[in-house]
Amino acid sequence: MNAGSAISFPHRHLLGIEGLLPPQIEAILDLGDKYVEQSRRVDKKSNLLSGLTVINLFFENSTRTRTSFEAAAKRLDADVINMSVSTSSIKKGETLIDTAMTLNAMHPDVLVVRHSDSGAVQLLAEKMRGAVVNAGDGRHEHPTQALLDALTIRRRVGRLSNLTVAICGDIAHSRVARSNMQLLQIMGARVRVIAPPTLLPAAIDRLGVEVFTDMREGLRDVDIVMMLRLQLERMQGSFVPSVREYFRFFGLDREKLAYAKPDALIMHPGPMNRGVEIDSDLADDIDRSLIRDQVEMGVAIRMAVLDILTKSLRTEAGTTL
Ligand code: ASP
């Protein structure tokens, strides 16, 4: 690993996993390893982003992702501004452009954006002078989540290639699933999705994954089980008969997990609905569950992304890397 040197990352923004190449993903993961070490020190801070401004612009509620980005930026000594904006009262297209113009005038170096509409972050990025990081847009992409999941797996298992990963639950509404399906396949893993037909996206056949509607069949011999939250806020109408029924057929419990490999590991992007998509005991089982590691890796990956996207800026300014 030679984190920090000779990294070629030709993108100005991180809007999605789509379009990234394996060495670019590896470069971020390698840097992530470095920042896990930094974050475990008593003195967690370095001054890499000293003098730079990071704005966290959240149009959709989020506690964990915003906190994680905030911790990452502060650990690198950036000035951080958190803005929460409600979308309820605004005409979105127009206001987004206004927002971009207002923010440009404040000279942020990095803008971290979460928005409930797929594509909104891309639109903002087209108008922004600084780097833009997609912190989740609608059901489209959540690239730092897929990167942190990859780092979590790579650190525990040692590789991503040739693993079989099952992504289970509400695939249709999940940007986490969409980003993970892409990243895992780019890195040579086999991906299965398991969901009731009502929670599968229409174009699933074109995503290169194996599709199962039966949990026990889909889990057979997998290495990693990624559970997803039922995204009730994105559902209009009834996609599942009842939460109890959902847990019975698609909730992860020990009986269903027994179909996976004996040492299969469990992941969940959070926030979890305990007893809806995952049995509470299983979520806390330190031998099987990587859920807490995912949170730790989240900060490290976001530090890595801030590092890599500001590299050219810092080089131009003559700051040491
Ligand atoms: N935190 C993830 C997201 O923002 C997953 C979830 O909300 O269920 O997409």
Short mmCIF file of C-alpha atoms and ligand atoms in Angstrom, two decimals:
data_model
loop_
_atom_site.label_atom_id
_atom_site.label_comp_id
_atom_site.label_asym_id
_atom_site.label_seq_id
_atom_site.Cartn_x
_atom_site.Cartn_y
_atom_site.Cartn_z
CA MET A 1 0.00 0.00 0.00
CA ASN A 2 1.37 3.41 -0.88
CA ALA A 3 -1.45 5.63 0.23
CA GLY A 4 -0.92 9.27 -0.50
CA SER A 5 1.57 8.86 -3.31
CA ALA A 6 1.09 8.31 -7.01
CA ILE A 7 -2.69 8.02 -6.78
CA SER A 8 -4.38 8.69 -10.04
CA PHE A 9 -7.98 9.78 -9.51
CA PRO A 10 -9.14 11.71 -12.55
CA HIS A 11 -12.57 12.71 -11.22
CA ARG A 12 -13.44 16.13 -9.89
CA HIS A 13 -16.50 14.93 -8.00
CA LEU A 14 -17.66 11.68 -6.45
CA LEU A 15 -21.22 11.38 -7.69
CA GLY A 16 -21.48 7.62 -7.93
CA ILE A 17 -19.66 4.33 -8.23
CA GLU A 18 -20.64 4.15 -11.90
CA GLY A 19 -17.63 5.06 -14.01
CA LEU A 20 -14.98 4.22 -11.39
CA LEU A 21 -12.26 1.75 -12.33
CA PRO A 22 -10.78 -0.92 -10.03
CA PRO A 23 -7.48 0.96 -9.38
CA GLN A 24 -9.42 4.11 -8.47
CA ILE A 25 -11.56 2.17 -5.99
CA GLU A 26 -8.45 0.49 -4.61
CA ALA A 27 -6.74 3.85 -4.19
CA ILE A 28 -9.63 5.08 -2.02
CA LEU A 29 -9.69 1.85 -0.01
CA ASP A 30 -5.92 2.02 0.57
CA LEU A 31 -6.24 5.57 1.80
CA GLY A 32 -9.17 4.39 3.95
CA ASP A 33 -6.83 1.90 5.66
CA LYS A 34 -4.47 4.74 6.45
CA TYR A 35 -7.26 6.81 7.96
CA VAL A 36 -8.52 3.90 10.08
CA GLU A 37 -5.08 3.94 11.71
CA GLN A 38 -5.20 7.71 12.17
CA SER A 39 -8.70 7.51 13.67
CA ARG A 40 -7.57 4.92 16.21
CA ARG A 41 -4.85 7.17 17.59
CA VAL A 42 -5.46 9.22 20.72
CA ASP A 43 -4.64 12.31 18.66
CA LYS A 44 -6.87 11.73 15.65
CA LYS A 45 -6.22 14.96 13.87
CA SER A 46 -3.98 15.90 10.97
CA ASN A 47 -3.89 19.20 9.12
CA LEU A 48 -4.32 17.98 5.55
CA LEU A 49 -7.39 20.15 4.85
CA SER A 50 -6.33 23.07 6.97
CA GLY A 51 -7.63 26.28 5.37
CA LEU A 52 -10.22 24.44 3.24
CA THR A 53 -13.98 24.70 3.71
CA VAL A 54 -16.36 21.73 3.57
CA ILE A 55 -20.11 22.36 3.46
CA ASN A 56 -22.48 19.52 4.36
CA LEU A 57 -25.72 20.34 2.56
CA PHE A 58 -28.48 17.96 3.60
CA PHE A 59 -31.90 18.31 1.96
CA GLU A 60 -32.96 15.03 3.56
CA ASN A 61 -32.71 14.05 7.22
CA SER A 62 -29.67 12.12 8.23
CA THR A 63 -27.90 11.86 11.52
CA ARG A 64 -25.33 9.16 10.92
CA THR A 65 -24.10 10.12 7.47
CA ARG A 66 -23.88 13.82 8.27
CA THR A 67 -22.05 13.16 11.53
CA SER A 68 -19.68 10.79 9.76
CA PHE A 69 -18.82 13.39 7.08
CA GLU A 70 -18.46 16.04 9.76
CA ALA A 71 -16.09 13.89 11.83
CA ALA A 72 -14.06 13.07 8.72
CA ALA A 73 -13.64 16.71 7.68
CA LYS A 74 -12.81 17.87 11.21
CA ARG A 75 -10.26 15.11 11.65
CA LEU A 76 -8.47 16.56 8.62
CA ASP A 77 -8.77 20.08 10.06
CA ALA A 78 -11.18 21.54 7.49
CA ASP A 79 -13.63 24.26 8.43
CA VAL A 80 -17.03 22.54 8.39
CA ILE A 81 -20.42 24.16 7.86
CA ASN A 82 -23.56 22.07 8.25
CA MET A 83 -26.67 23.17 6.39
CA SER A 84 -29.99 21.37 6.68
CA VAL A 85 -32.57 22.47 4.17
CA SER A 86 -36.17 21.41 3.98
CA THR A 87 -37.37 20.67 0.47
CA SER A 88 -41.04 20.99 1.29
CA SER A 89 -41.50 24.64 0.40
CA ILE A 90 -39.25 25.01 -2.63
CA LYS A 91 -39.49 24.62 -6.36
CA LYS A 92 -36.67 22.19 -6.61
CA GLY A 93 -34.99 22.72 -10.00
CA GLU A 94 -34.80 26.47 -9.76
CA THR A 95 -33.87 26.58 -6.12
CA LEU A 96 -31.05 24.09 -6.53
CA ILE A 97 -29.38 26.38 -9.03
CA ASP A 98 -29.93 29.36 -6.75
CA THR A 99 -28.45 27.33 -3.92
CA ALA A 100 -25.40 26.51 -6.03
CA MET A 101 -24.87 30.17 -6.85
CA THR A 102 -25.19 31.21 -3.22
CA LEU A 103 -22.79 28.52 -2.11
CA ASN A 104 -20.28 29.31 -4.85
CA ALA A 105 -20.07 32.81 -3.47
CA MET A 106 -18.90 31.30 -0.15
CA HIS A 107 -16.04 29.46 -1.89
CA PRO A 108 -16.48 25.98 -0.44
CA ASP A 109 -13.76 23.57 -1.53
CA VAL A 110 -15.98 20.52 -1.03
CA LEU A 111 -19.76 20.29 -0.99
CA VAL A 112 -21.25 17.12 0.49
CA VAL A 113 -24.88 16.78 -0.65
CA ARG A 114 -27.79 14.57 0.27
CA HIS A 115 -31.06 14.99 -1.57
CA SER A 116 -34.27 12.99 -1.86
CA ASP A 117 -34.32 13.27 -5.68
CA SER A 118 -32.18 11.03 -7.86
CA GLY A 119 -30.02 13.24 -10.05
CA ALA A 120 -30.22 16.37 -7.88
CA VAL A 121 -26.60 16.05 -6.77
CA GLN A 122 -25.43 15.77 -10.38
CA LEU A 123 -27.33 18.94 -11.22
CA LEU A 124 -25.69 20.82 -8.36
CA ALA A 125 -22.26 19.49 -9.32
CA GLU A 126 -22.64 20.97 -12.80
CA LYS A 127 -22.98 24.42 -11.25
CA MET A 128 -20.44 24.21 -8.44
CA ARG A 129 -16.86 25.34 -8.63
CA GLY A 130 -15.65 23.05 -5.82
CA ALA A 131 -15.71 19.25 -5.58
CA VAL A 132 -19.08 17.63 -4.91
CA VAL A 133 -19.61 14.39 -2.98
CA ASN A 134 -22.90 12.57 -3.30
CA ALA A 135 -24.02 11.60 0.21
CA GLY A 136 -27.11 9.84 -1.18
CA ASP A 137 -29.55 11.02 -3.85
CA GLY A 138 -33.00 9.48 -3.92
CA ARG A 139 -32.79 5.86 -4.93
CA HIS A 140 -29.86 6.49 -7.24
CA GLU A 141 -26.41 6.26 -5.58
CA HIS A 142 -24.66 6.45 -2.22
CA PRO A 143 -21.04 5.94 -3.23
CA THR A 144 -19.34 6.46 0.14
CA GLN A 145 -21.60 3.77 1.62
CA ALA A 146 -20.48 1.23 -1.00
CA LEU A 147 -16.85 2.24 -0.47
CA LEU A 148 -17.09 1.87 3.30
CA ASP A 149 -18.80 -1.49 2.87
CA ALA A 150 -15.97 -2.59 0.57
CA LEU A 151 -13.34 -1.47 3.06
CA THR A 152 -15.17 -3.32 5.84
CA ILE A 153 -15.22 -6.54 3.80
CA ARG A 154 -11.65 -6.19 2.56
CA ARG A 155 -10.28 -5.68 6.08
CA ARG A 156 -12.17 -8.67 7.49
CA VAL A 157 -11.96 -11.16 4.62
CA GLY A 158 -8.83 -9.87 2.87
CA ARG A 159 -10.37 -9.47 -0.58
CA LEU A 160 -13.47 -8.59 -2.57
CA SER A 161 -12.92 -10.74 -5.64
CA ASN A 162 -14.60 -14.12 -5.88
CA LEU A 163 -16.83 -13.54 -2.89
CA THR A 164 -20.56 -14.12 -3.19
CA VAL A 165 -22.54 -11.28 -1.66
CA ALA A 166 -26.31 -11.34 -1.17
CA ILE A 167 -28.05 -7.97 -0.92
CA CYS A 168 -31.44 -8.54 0.68
CA GLY A 169 -34.64 -6.60 1.13
CA ASP A 170 -35.83 -3.33 -0.28
CA ILE A 171 -33.69 -3.23 -3.41
CA ALA A 172 -36.14 -1.06 -5.34
CA HIS A 173 -35.80 2.00 -3.10
CA SER A 174 -32.18 1.56 -2.12
CA ARG A 175 -29.32 3.73 -3.34
CA VAL A 176 -27.09 1.60 -1.08
CA ALA A 177 -28.00 -1.49 -3.12
CA ARG A 178 -27.43 0.32 -6.41
CA SER A 179 -23.97 1.56 -5.45
CA ASN A 180 -22.99 -1.76 -3.89
CA MET A 181 -24.17 -3.84 -6.87
CA GLN A 182 -21.84 -1.80 -9.06
CA LEU A 183 -18.81 -1.62 -6.80
CA LEU A 184 -18.82 -5.28 -5.87
CA GLN A 185 -19.05 -6.38 -9.50
CA ILE A 186 -16.33 -3.94 -10.60
CA MET A 187 -14.10 -5.52 -7.93
CA GLY A 188 -14.84 -9.07 -9.07
CA ALA A 189 -17.44 -10.24 -6.54
CA ARG A 190 -20.60 -12.15 -7.50
CA VAL A 191 -23.75 -10.35 -6.45
CA ARG A 192 -27.16 -11.81 -5.68
CA VAL A 193 -30.21 -9.82 -4.75
CA ILE A 194 -33.01 -11.32 -2.67
CA ALA A 195 -36.36 -9.53 -2.37
CA PRO A 196 -40.08 -9.93 -2.81
CA PRO A 197 -41.01 -9.14 -6.44
CA THR A 198 -42.64 -5.87 -5.30
CA LEU A 199 -39.32 -4.62 -3.95
CA LEU A 200 -37.22 -5.34 -7.04
CA PRO A 201 -36.49 -2.50 -9.47
CA ALA A 202 -37.95 -2.90 -12.95
CA ALA A 203 -34.54 -2.97 -14.67
CA ILE A 204 -32.96 -5.53 -12.36
CA ASP A 205 -32.24 -7.89 -15.28
CA ARG A 206 -29.79 -5.37 -16.71
CA LEU A 207 -27.70 -5.00 -13.56
CA GLY A 208 -25.69 -8.20 -13.92
CA VAL A 209 -26.88 -9.73 -10.64
CA GLU A 210 -28.59 -13.04 -9.86
CA VAL A 211 -32.14 -12.49 -8.64
CA PHE A 212 -33.91 -14.56 -5.95
CA THR A 213 -37.32 -14.15 -4.39
CA ASP A 214 -36.75 -16.87 -1.80
CA MET A 215 -34.41 -16.02 1.06
CA ARG A 216 -33.24 -19.56 1.79
CA GLU A 217 -32.41 -20.26 -1.84
CA GLY A 218 -30.66 -16.93 -2.30
CA LEU A 219 -28.56 -17.26 0.83
CA ARG A 220 -27.20 -20.68 -0.05
CA ASP A 221 -23.40 -20.62 0.32
CA VAL A 222 -22.97 -16.85 0.30
CA ASP A 223 -19.99 -15.24 2.03
CA ILE A 224 -21.63 -11.93 2.93
CA VAL A 225 -25.25 -11.06 3.70
CA MET A 226 -26.09 -7.37 3.30
CA MET A 227 -29.45 -6.49 4.77
CA LEU A 228 -31.27 -3.30 3.76
CA ARG A 229 -33.73 -1.12 5.63
CA LEU A 230 -37.33 -1.13 4.45
CA GLN A 231 -37.48 2.44 3.09
CA LEU A 232 -41.05 3.20 4.11
CA GLU A 233 -40.57 6.92 3.40
CA ARG A 234 -40.02 6.15 -0.29
CA MET A 235 -43.04 3.87 -0.63
CA GLN A 236 -46.35 5.13 -1.88
CA GLY A 237 -48.94 2.44 -1.34
CA SER A 238 -48.35 -1.00 0.03
CA PHE A 239 -45.25 -2.91 -1.04
CA VAL A 240 -45.35 -5.50 1.75
CA PRO A 241 -48.42 -7.10 3.33
CA SER A 242 -47.27 -6.38 6.92
CA VAL A 243 -44.06 -5.92 8.82
CA ARG A 244 -44.57 -9.25 10.64
CA GLU A 245 -45.10 -11.07 7.39
CA TYR A 246 -42.03 -9.37 5.92
CA PHE A 247 -39.82 -10.54 8.78
CA ARG A 248 -41.14 -14.07 8.44
CA PHE A 249 -40.13 -14.34 4.80
CA PHE A 250 -37.33 -11.80 4.33
CA GLY A 251 -36.04 -10.92 7.81
CA LEU A 252 -32.62 -12.35 8.65
CA ASP A 253 -32.65 -14.75 11.59
CA ARG A 254 -30.38 -17.64 12.57
CA GLU A 255 -32.49 -20.21 10.80
CA LYS A 256 -32.18 -18.44 7.44
CA LEU A 257 -28.55 -17.49 8.00
CA ALA A 258 -27.75 -21.21 8.38
CA TYR A 259 -28.15 -21.54 4.60
CA ALA A 260 -25.17 -19.23 4.02
CA LYS A 261 -21.54 -20.33 4.48
CA PRO A 262 -20.79 -21.28 8.11
CA ASP A 263 -18.60 -18.19 8.56
CA ALA A 264 -20.80 -15.82 6.54
CA LEU A 265 -20.77 -12.22 7.76
CA ILE A 266 -23.72 -9.84 8.14
CA MET A 267 -23.86 -6.16 7.18
CA HIS A 268 -26.46 -3.39 7.37
CA PRO A 269 -26.01 0.25 6.32
CA GLY A 270 -28.20 1.54 9.14
CA PRO A 271 -30.43 2.76 10.49
CA MET A 272 -31.71 -0.73 11.32
CA ASN A 273 -35.31 -1.69 11.93
CA ARG A 274 -34.62 -4.41 14.48
CA GLY A 275 -37.13 -7.23 14.20
CA VAL A 276 -38.26 -6.04 10.74
CA GLU A 277 -35.36 -6.83 8.42
CA ILE A 278 -32.95 -8.30 10.95
CA ASP A 279 -33.19 -10.21 14.19
CA SER A 280 -31.85 -8.01 16.99
CA ASP A 281 -29.53 -10.63 18.53
CA LEU A 282 -27.95 -11.39 15.20
CA ALA A 283 -27.27 -7.69 14.55
CA ASP A 284 -25.30 -7.57 17.82
CA ASP A 285 -23.45 -10.86 17.36
CA ILE A 286 -19.81 -9.74 17.23
CA ASP A 287 -18.68 -12.94 15.53
CA ARG A 288 -21.04 -12.52 12.59
CA SER A 289 -22.06 -8.88 12.38
CA LEU A 290 -19.86 -6.20 10.80
CA ILE A 291 -22.37 -3.44 11.48
CA ARG A 292 -20.21 -1.57 13.99
CA ASP A 293 -17.14 -1.88 11.78
CA GLN A 294 -19.15 -0.28 8.97
CA VAL A 295 -19.68 2.83 11.08
CA GLU A 296 -15.97 3.07 11.88
CA MET A 297 -15.00 2.54 8.23
CA GLY A 298 -17.48 5.25 7.24
CA VAL A 299 -15.42 8.01 8.82
CA ALA A 300 -12.17 6.62 7.38
CA ILE A 301 -13.59 6.34 3.85
CA ARG A 302 -14.99 9.85 3.98
CA MET A 303 -11.56 11.12 5.08
CA ALA A 304 -10.08 9.26 2.11
CA VAL A 305 -12.61 10.78 -0.30
CA LEU A 306 -12.00 14.31 1.02
CA ASP A 307 -8.26 13.70 0.70
CA ILE A 308 -8.42 12.39 -2.86
CA LEU A 309 -10.82 15.06 -4.17
CA THR A 310 -8.82 17.96 -2.76
CA LYS A 311 -5.46 16.62 -3.85
CA SER A 312 -5.11 18.76 -6.96
CA LEU A 313 -6.26 21.81 -5.04
CA ARG A 314 -3.65 21.26 -2.37
CA THR A 315 -0.96 20.55 -4.96
CA GLU A 316 -1.77 23.81 -6.77
CA ALA A 317 -1.70 25.71 -3.48
CA GLY A 318 1.72 24.19 -2.76
CA THR A 319 0.53 22.43 0.38
CA THR A 320 2.35 19.20 1.16
CA LEU A 321 0.32 16.03 0.77
N1 ASP B 1 -28.35 5.33 5.43
C1 ASP B 1 -28.61 4.74 4.15
C2 ASP B 1 -29.08 5.76 3.15
O1 ASP B 1 -29.03 6.93 3.40
C3 ASP B 1 -29.51 3.57 4.24
C4 ASP B 1 -30.89 3.84 4.75
O2 ASP B 1 -31.26 4.98 4.99
O3 ASP B 1 -31.60 2.86 4.89
O4 ASP B 1 -29.47 5.39 2.06
#
